[in-house]
Coordinates of C-alpha atoms and ligand atoms in Angstrom, one line a residue:
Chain A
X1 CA 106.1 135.0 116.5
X2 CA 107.9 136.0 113.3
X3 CA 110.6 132.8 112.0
X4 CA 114.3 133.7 113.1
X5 CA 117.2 132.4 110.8
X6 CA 118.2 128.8 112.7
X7 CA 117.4 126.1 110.0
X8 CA 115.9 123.3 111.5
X9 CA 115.2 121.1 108.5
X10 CA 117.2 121.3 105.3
X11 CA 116.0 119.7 102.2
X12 CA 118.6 119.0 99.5
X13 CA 117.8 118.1 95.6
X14 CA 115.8 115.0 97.1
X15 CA 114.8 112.7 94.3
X16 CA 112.2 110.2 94.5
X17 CA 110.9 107.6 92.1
X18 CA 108.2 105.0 91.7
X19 CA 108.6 102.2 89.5
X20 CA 109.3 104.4 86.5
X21 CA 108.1 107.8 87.0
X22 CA 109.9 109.9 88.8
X23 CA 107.4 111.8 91.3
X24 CA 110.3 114.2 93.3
X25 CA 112.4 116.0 90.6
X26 CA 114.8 117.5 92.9
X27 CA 112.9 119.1 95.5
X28 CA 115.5 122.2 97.9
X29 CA 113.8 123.9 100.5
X30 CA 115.0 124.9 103.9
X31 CA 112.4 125.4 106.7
X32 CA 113.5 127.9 109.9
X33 CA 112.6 128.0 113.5
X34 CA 109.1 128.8 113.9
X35 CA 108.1 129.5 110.3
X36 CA 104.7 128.6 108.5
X37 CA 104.9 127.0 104.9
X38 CA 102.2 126.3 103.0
X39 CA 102.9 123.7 100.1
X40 CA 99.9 123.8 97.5
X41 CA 100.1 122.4 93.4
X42 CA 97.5 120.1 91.5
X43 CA 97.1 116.9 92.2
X44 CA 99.9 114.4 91.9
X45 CA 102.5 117.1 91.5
X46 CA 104.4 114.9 94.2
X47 CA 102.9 117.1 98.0
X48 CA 101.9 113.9 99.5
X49 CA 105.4 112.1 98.7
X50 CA 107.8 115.0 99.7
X51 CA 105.9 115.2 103.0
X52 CA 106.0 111.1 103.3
X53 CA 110.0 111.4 102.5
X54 CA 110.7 113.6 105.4
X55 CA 109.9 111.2 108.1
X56 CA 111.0 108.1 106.6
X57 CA 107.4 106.5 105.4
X58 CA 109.1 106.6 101.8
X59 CA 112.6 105.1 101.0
X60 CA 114.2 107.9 98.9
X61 CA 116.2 107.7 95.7
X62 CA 118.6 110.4 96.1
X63 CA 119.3 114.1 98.1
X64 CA 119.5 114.8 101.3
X65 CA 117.2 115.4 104.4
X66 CA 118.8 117.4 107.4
X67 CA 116.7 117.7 110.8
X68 CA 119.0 120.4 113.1
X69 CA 122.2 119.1 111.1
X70 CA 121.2 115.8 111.8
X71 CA 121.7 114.0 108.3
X72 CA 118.1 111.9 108.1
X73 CA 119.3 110.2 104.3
X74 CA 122.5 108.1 106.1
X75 CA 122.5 104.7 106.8
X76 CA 121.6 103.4 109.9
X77 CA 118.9 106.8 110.6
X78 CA 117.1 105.6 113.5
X79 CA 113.9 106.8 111.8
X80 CA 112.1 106.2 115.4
X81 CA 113.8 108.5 116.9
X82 CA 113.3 111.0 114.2
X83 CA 109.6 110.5 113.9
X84 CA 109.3 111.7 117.5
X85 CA 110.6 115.0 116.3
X86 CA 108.4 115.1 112.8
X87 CA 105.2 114.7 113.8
X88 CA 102.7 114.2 111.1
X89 CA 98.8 114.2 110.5
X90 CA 97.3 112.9 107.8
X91 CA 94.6 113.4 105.2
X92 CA 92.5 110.3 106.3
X93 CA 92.3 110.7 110.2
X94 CA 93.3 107.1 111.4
X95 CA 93.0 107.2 114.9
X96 CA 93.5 103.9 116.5
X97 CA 89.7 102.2 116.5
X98 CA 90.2 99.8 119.9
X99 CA 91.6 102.5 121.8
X100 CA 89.6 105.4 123.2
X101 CA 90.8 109.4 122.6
X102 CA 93.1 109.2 125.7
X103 CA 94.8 105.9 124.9
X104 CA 95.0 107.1 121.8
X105 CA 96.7 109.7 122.3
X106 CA 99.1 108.3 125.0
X107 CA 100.4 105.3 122.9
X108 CA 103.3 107.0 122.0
X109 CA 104.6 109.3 124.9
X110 CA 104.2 106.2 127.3
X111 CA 105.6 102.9 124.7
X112 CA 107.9 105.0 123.0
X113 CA 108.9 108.1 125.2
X114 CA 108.6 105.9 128.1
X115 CA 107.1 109.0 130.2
X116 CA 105.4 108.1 133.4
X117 CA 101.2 108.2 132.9
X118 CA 100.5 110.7 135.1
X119 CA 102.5 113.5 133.1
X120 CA 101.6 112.3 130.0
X121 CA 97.9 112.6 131.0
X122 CA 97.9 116.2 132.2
X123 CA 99.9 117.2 128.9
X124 CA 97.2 115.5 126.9
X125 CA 94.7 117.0 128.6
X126 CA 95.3 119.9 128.2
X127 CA 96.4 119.2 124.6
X128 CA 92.5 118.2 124.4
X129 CA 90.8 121.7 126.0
X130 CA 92.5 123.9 123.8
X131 CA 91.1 122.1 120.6
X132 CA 87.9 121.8 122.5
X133 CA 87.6 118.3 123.0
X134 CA 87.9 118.0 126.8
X135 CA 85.1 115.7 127.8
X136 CA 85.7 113.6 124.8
X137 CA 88.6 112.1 126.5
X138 CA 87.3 108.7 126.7
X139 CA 85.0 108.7 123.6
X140 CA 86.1 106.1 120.8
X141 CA 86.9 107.1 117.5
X142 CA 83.8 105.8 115.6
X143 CA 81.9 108.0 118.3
X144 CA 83.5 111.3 117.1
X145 CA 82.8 113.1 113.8
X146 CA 85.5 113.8 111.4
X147 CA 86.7 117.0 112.5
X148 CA 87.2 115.8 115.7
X149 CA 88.8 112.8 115.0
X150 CA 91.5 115.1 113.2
X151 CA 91.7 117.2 116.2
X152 CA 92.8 114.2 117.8
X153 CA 95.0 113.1 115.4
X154 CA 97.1 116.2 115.5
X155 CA 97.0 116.6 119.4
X156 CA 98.4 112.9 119.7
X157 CA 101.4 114.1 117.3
X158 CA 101.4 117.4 119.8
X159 CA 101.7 115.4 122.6
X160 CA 105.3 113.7 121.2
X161 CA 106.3 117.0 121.5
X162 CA 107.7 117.5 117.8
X163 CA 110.3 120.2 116.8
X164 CA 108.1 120.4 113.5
X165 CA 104.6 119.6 112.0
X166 CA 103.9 117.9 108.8
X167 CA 99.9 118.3 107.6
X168 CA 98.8 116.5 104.7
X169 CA 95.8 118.0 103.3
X170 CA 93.6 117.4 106.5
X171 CA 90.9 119.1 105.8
X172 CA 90.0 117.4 102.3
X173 CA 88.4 114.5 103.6
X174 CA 86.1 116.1 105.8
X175 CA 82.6 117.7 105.6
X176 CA 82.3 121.7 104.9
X177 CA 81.1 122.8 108.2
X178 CA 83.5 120.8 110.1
X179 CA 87.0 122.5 108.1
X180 CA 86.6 125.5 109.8
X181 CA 87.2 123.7 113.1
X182 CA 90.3 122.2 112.4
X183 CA 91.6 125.1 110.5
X184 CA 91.1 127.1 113.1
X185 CA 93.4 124.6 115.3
X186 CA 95.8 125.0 113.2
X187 CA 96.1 129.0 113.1
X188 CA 96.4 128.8 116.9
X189 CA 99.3 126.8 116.6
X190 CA 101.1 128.7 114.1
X191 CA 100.4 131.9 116.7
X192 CA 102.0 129.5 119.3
X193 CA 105.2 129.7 117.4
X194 CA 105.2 126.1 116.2
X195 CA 107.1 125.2 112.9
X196 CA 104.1 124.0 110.4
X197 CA 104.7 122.3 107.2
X198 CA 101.1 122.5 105.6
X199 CA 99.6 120.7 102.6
X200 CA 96.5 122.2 102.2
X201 CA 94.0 123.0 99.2
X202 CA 91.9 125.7 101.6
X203 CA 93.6 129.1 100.0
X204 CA 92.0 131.5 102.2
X205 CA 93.6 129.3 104.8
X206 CA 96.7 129.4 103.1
X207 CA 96.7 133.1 103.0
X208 CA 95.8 133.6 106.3
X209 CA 98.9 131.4 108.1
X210 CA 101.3 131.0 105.7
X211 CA 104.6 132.9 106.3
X212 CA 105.7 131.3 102.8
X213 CA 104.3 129.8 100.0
X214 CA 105.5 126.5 98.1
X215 CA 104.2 126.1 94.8
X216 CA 104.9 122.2 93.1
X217 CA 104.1 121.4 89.8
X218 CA 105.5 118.1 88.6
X219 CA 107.9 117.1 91.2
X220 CA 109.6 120.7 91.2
X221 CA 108.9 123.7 93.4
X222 CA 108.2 126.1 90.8
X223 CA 107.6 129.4 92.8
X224 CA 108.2 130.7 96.3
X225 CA 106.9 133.8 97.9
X226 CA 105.4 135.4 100.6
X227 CA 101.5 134.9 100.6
X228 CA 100.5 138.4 99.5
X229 CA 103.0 138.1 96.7
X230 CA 101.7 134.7 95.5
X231 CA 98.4 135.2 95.5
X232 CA 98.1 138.6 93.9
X233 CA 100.9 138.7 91.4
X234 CA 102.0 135.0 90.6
X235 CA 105.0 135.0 88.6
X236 CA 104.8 131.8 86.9
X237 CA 102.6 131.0 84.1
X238 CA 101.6 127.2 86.0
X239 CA 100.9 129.1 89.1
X240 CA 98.6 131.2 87.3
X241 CA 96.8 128.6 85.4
X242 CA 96.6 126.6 89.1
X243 CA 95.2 130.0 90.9
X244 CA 92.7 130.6 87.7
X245 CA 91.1 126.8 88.8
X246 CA 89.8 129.0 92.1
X247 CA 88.5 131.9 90.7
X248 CA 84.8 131.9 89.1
X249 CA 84.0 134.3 86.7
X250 CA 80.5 136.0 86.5
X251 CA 78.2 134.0 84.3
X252 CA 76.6 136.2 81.5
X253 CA 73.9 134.9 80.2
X254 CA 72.5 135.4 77.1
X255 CA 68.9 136.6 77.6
X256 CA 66.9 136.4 74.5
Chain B
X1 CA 57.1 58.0 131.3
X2 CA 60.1 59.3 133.3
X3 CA 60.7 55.3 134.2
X4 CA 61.4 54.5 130.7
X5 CA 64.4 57.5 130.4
X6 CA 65.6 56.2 134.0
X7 CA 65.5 52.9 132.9
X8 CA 68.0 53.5 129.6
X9 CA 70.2 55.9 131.3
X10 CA 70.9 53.8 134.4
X11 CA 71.3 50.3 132.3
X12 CA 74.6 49.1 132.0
X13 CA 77.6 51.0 131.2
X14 CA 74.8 53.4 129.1
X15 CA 75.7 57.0 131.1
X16 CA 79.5 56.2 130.9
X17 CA 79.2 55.2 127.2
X18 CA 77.7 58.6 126.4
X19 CA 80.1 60.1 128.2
X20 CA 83.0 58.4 126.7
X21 CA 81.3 59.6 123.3
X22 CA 81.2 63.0 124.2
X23 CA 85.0 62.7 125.6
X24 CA 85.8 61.6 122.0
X25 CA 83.7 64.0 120.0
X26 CA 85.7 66.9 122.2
X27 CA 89.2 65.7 121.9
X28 CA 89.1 65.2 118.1
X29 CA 87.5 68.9 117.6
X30 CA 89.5 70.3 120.4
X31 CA 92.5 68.9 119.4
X32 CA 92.0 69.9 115.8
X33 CA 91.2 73.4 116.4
X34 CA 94.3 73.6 118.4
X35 CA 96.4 72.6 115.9
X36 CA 94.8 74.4 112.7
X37 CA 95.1 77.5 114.8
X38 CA 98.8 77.0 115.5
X39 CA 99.6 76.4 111.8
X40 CA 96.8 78.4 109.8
X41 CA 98.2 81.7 111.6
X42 CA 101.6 81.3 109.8
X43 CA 100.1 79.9 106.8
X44 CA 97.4 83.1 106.7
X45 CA 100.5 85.5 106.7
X46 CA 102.3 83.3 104.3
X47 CA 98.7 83.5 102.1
X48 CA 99.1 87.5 102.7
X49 CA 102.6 87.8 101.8
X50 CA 103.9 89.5 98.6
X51 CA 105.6 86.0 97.3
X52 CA 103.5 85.3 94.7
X53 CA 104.0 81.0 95.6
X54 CA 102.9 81.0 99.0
X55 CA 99.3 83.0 97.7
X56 CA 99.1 80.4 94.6
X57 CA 100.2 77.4 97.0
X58 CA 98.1 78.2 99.6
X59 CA 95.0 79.5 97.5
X60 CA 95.1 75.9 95.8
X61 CA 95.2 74.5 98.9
X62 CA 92.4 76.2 100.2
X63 CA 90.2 75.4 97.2
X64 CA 90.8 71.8 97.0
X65 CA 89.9 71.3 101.0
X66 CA 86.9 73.6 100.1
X67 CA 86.1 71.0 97.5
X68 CA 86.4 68.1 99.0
X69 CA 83.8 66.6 101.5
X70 CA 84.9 65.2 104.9
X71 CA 83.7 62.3 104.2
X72 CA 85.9 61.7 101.3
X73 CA 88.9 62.7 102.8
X74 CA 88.6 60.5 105.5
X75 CA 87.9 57.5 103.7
X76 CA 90.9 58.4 101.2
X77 CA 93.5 59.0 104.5
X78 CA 91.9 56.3 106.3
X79 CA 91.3 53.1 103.4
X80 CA 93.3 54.7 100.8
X81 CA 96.2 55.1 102.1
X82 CA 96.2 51.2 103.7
X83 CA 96.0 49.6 100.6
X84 CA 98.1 51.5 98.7
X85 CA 101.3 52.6 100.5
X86 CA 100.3 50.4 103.0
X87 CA 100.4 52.9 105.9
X88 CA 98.0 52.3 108.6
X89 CA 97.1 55.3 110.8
X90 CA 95.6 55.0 113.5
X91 CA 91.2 55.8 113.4
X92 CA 91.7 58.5 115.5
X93 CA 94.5 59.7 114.0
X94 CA 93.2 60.2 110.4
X95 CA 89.6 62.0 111.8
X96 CA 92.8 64.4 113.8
X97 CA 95.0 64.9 110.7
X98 CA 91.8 65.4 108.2
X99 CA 90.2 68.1 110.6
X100 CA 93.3 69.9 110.8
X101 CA 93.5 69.5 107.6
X102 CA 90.6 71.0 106.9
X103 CA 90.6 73.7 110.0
X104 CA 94.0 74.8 109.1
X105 CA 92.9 76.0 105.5
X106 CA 89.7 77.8 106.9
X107 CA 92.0 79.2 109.5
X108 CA 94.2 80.4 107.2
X109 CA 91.9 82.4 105.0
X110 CA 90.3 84.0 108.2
X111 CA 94.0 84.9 109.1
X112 CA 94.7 86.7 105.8
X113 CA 90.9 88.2 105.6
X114 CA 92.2 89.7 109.1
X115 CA 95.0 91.1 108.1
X116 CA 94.8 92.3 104.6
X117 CA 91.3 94.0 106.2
X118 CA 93.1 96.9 108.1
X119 CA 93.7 99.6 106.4
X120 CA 97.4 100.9 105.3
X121 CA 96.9 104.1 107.3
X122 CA 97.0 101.8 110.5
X123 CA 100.8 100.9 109.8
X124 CA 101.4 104.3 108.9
X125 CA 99.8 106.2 111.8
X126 CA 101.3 103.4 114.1
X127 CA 105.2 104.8 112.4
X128 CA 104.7 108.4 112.5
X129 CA 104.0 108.8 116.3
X130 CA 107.1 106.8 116.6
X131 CA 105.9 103.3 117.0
X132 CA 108.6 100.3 116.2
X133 CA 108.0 97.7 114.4
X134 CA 107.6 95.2 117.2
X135 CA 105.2 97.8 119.2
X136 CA 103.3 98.4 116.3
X137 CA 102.8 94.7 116.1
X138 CA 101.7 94.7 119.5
X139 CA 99.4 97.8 120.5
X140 CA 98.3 98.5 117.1
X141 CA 98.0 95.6 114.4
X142 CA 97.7 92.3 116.7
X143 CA 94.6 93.6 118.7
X144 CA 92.8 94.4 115.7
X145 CA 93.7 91.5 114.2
X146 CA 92.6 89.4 117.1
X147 CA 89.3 91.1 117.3
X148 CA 88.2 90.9 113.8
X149 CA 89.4 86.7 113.8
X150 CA 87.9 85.6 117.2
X151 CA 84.5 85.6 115.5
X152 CA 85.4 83.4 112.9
X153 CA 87.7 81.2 115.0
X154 CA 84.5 80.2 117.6
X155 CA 82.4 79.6 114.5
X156 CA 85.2 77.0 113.3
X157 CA 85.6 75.6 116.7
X158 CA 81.4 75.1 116.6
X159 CA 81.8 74.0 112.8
X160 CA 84.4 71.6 113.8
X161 CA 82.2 69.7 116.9
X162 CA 79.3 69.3 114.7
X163 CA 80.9 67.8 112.4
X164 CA 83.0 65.1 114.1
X165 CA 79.8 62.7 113.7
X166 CA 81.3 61.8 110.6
X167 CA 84.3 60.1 112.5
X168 CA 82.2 57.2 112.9
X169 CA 82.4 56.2 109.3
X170 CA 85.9 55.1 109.9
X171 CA 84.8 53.3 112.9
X172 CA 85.4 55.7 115.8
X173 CA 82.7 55.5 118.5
X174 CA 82.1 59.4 118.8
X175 CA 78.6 60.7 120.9
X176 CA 76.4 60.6 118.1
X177 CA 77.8 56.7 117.1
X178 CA 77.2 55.4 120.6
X179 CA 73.5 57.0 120.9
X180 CA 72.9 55.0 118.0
X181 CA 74.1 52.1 119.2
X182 CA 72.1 52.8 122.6
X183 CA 69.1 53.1 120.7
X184 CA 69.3 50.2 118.7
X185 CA 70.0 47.9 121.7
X186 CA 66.9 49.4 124.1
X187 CA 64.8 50.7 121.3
X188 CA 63.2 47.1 120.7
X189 CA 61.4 47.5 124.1
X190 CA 61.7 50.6 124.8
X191 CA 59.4 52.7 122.0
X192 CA 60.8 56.1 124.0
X193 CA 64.8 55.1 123.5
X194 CA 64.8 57.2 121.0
X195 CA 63.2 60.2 122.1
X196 CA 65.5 60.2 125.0
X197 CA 68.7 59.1 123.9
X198 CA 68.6 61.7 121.3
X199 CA 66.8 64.5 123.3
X200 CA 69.9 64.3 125.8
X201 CA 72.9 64.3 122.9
X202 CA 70.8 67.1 121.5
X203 CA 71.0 68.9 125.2
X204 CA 74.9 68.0 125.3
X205 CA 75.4 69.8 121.7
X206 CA 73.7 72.9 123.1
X207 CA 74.6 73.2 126.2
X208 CA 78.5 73.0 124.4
X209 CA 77.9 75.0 121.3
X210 CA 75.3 77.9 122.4
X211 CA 77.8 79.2 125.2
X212 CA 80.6 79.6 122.7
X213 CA 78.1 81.3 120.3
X214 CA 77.1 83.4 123.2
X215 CA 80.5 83.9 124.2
X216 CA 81.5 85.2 120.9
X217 CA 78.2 87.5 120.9
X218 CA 79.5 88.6 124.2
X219 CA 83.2 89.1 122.6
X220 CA 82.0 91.5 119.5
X221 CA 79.7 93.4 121.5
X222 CA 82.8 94.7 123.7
X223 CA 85.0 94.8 120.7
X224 CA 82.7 96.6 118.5
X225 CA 84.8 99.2 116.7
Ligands
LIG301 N1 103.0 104.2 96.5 C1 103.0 104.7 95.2 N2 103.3 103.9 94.2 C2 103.4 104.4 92.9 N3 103.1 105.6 92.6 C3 102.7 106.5 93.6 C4 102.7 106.0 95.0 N4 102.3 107.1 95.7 C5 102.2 108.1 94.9 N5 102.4 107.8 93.6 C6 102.4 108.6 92.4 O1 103.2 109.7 92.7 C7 102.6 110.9 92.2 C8 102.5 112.0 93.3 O2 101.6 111.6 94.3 P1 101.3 112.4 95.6 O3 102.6 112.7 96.2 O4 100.3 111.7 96.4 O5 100.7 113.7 95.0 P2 99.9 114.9 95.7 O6 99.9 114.6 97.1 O7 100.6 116.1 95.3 O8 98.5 114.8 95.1 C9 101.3 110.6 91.6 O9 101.4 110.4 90.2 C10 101.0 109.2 92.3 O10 100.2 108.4 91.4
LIG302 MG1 98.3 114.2 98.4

């Protein structure tokens, strides 16, 4: 499904600080129906914080957040509300460790959707055979491996039924041979049409389901582009220098 | 053989005394562990809070109890405070207020142990699926917290009955104080008193503390996580 034009979550020049430094430098981006974008930069360049900003986990210091012309940065935002419609998953999969994959996952359609059991249930089950994890239903956490647990993770923020998807680098805590799983999750939902905010360091991935690409570098978005662009002809010199870190080179040694 | 036990257990008021000993040994710990759990909860999330006064006033307090031996607390509370403000508690009321004393500091370190233990994510897991504050409190933080204290809190509540035998050095006839006595009374004819008398507060002890331990066992078994 290609993105169509409606909007459905307007940044504008959102500022954020810490203490003293100033992590968000004025960050504008505008995020349509249905459309893929893939945020990558080095390390501390602020991904984690914008992403945090955007359902309330951080306080922010100035700009504005719209969700469907909803303005999210007035006083008052009933930030429960919101999160129900900006679901987020996370770079250390915390599941809930006293409560099994099913309770897990029906914490917050039941408490704070109030939806009767029974529909919940069937939604999350079927949430859990599509990523494969059917009969894990009533597994705890410390019983799954890691990609698992982050398949759980994001079908209990699926099952709240978001209008759009915030993934902080989930893959980077996990073991090789388990990314592919969760990656692979994650392309199925972009083909379902779901909007996809993705923080990822997996450029192959990147490539693959990004409709657009964010680059950040120090609190700024330095370059946007479509993936093919980006990755072949980066315009900027940082983007360059950041796209140069994945490349090797073919050792020459010197045989004497 | 068996004569000589019958013979100490049915004299006198002997049974009832024993029993009475026991009924005092369990009120004071009871009683204490009751109360240092209703204050050391608020004063563990005081001890986790960001004001840096409660962690200093509370880590000071902690220390000093640490310090201290029972013993000495009693007698200060108990002689102490007689002759020089000239307040006279009550026995029973010193061994109370020195083992809550005492409990409510240990139980206020387990508290903030508890809490400070789970991880960040949990909070922010619990708020992006759209969790409340209160809810999160309930179905998220509170269970865990409760599961990672109840171990602690039965080993304070077995901590605390064995070590009410020191109540007797201000004078309160607890189990182990009226054994004694028991012991010295028969013990001049009776060469077994002691065997016996002893043998059976050692059975009482177990058979209180070894089905809390088990209990607790029982608890983190099912709670694993
Ligand atoms: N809670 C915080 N307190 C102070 N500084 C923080 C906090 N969270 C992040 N930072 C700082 O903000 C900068 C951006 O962090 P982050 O958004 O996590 O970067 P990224 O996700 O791109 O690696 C870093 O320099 C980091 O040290
Ligand atoms: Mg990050």
């Amino acid at each position: 499904m290609s993105p169509n034009d409606q909007v459905i979550l307007k940044i504008t020049d959102l500022k954020k600080r810490f203490d003293q430094t100033d992590v968000l430098n004025g960050i504008s981006l505008d995020v349509r129906q249905g459309e893929v974008t893939v945020i990558i930069g080095p390390s501390g360049c602020g991904k984690s914080t914008l992403l945090r900003c955007l359902n309330g986990l951080e306080p922010i210091n100035s700009g504005q957040i719209e969700l469907n012309g909803q303005l999210l940065t007035a006083p008052g935002t009933d930030w429960s509300t919101v999160r129900q419609k900006i679901g987020m998953v996370f770079q250390n999969y915390e599941l809930f460790p006293h409560l099994n994959v099913i309770n897990n996952i029906l914490l917050g359609p039941m408490k704070v959707q109030k939806r009767p059991r029974a529909e919940a249930l069937a939604e999350a089950e079927s949430w859990l055979d599509r990523v494969g994890l059917k009969d894990r239903a009533l597994s705890y956490p410390r019983q799954l491996s890691g990609g698992q647990k982050q398949r759980v993770a994001i079908v209990r923020a699926l099952c709240m039924a978001p209008e759009i998807m915030l993934f902080d680098e989930v893959t980077a805590s996990l073991d090789p041979e388990m990314v592919r799983e969760v990656l692979d999750v994650m392309l199925n939902l972009a083909k379902g049409g779901l909007t996809m905010l993705i923080v990822t360091h997996e450029m192959a991935f990147a490539k693959a389901v990004a409709d657009r690409i964010i680059f950040m570098d120090d609190g700024l978005i330095v370059e946007q582009a479509n993936p093919e662009d980006f990755f072949n002809h980066p315009e900027s010199e940082r983007a360059q220098r950041f796209l140069n870190i994945f490349q090797f080179g073919r050792v020459h040694r010197d045989k004497n | 053989m068996l004569d000589s036990a019958i013979s100490i257990f049915t004299a006198g008021r002997n049974m009832a005394r024993i029993f009475e000993g026991l009924g005092v040994t369990l009120k004071i710990s009871m009683i204490s562990v009751l109360l240092s759990v209703l204050l050391g909860v608020p004063s563990g999330l005081l001890m986790s809070s960001k004001i840096r006064f409660c962690r200093l006033f509370f880590k000071l307090y902690l220390e000093f109890i640490r310090i201290m031996p029972i013993l000495v607390l009693l007698f200060l509370f108990y002689y102490s405070l007689s002759s020089v403000f000239s307040i006279n508690l009550p026995a029973m009321a010193v061994a109370i207020l020195v083992f809550t004393l005492w409990g409510t500091a240990e139980m206020a370190d387990l508290v903030r142990g508890a809490v400070t233990s789970l991880p960040k994510h949990q909070w922010e897991s619990s708020r992006a699926i759209g969790l409340t504050e209160p809810q999160l409190n309930i179905y998220v933080i509170v269970p865990q917290a409760i599961r990672r204290l109840l171990p602690g809190v039965i080993n304070l509540t077995t901590r605390m009955i064995k070590t009410t035998p020191f109540v007797f050095f201000i004078n309160i006839p607890d189990l182990v104080k009226v054994a004694q006595q028991i012991v010295e009374v028969t013990g001049m004819k009776n060469l077994l008193a002691s065997v016996w008398v002893y043998g059976l507060i050692f059975f009482i002890y177990f058979a209180i503390c070894y089905p809390i331990s088990l209990f607790s066992h029982y608890l983190e078994k099912v709670w694993q996580d």
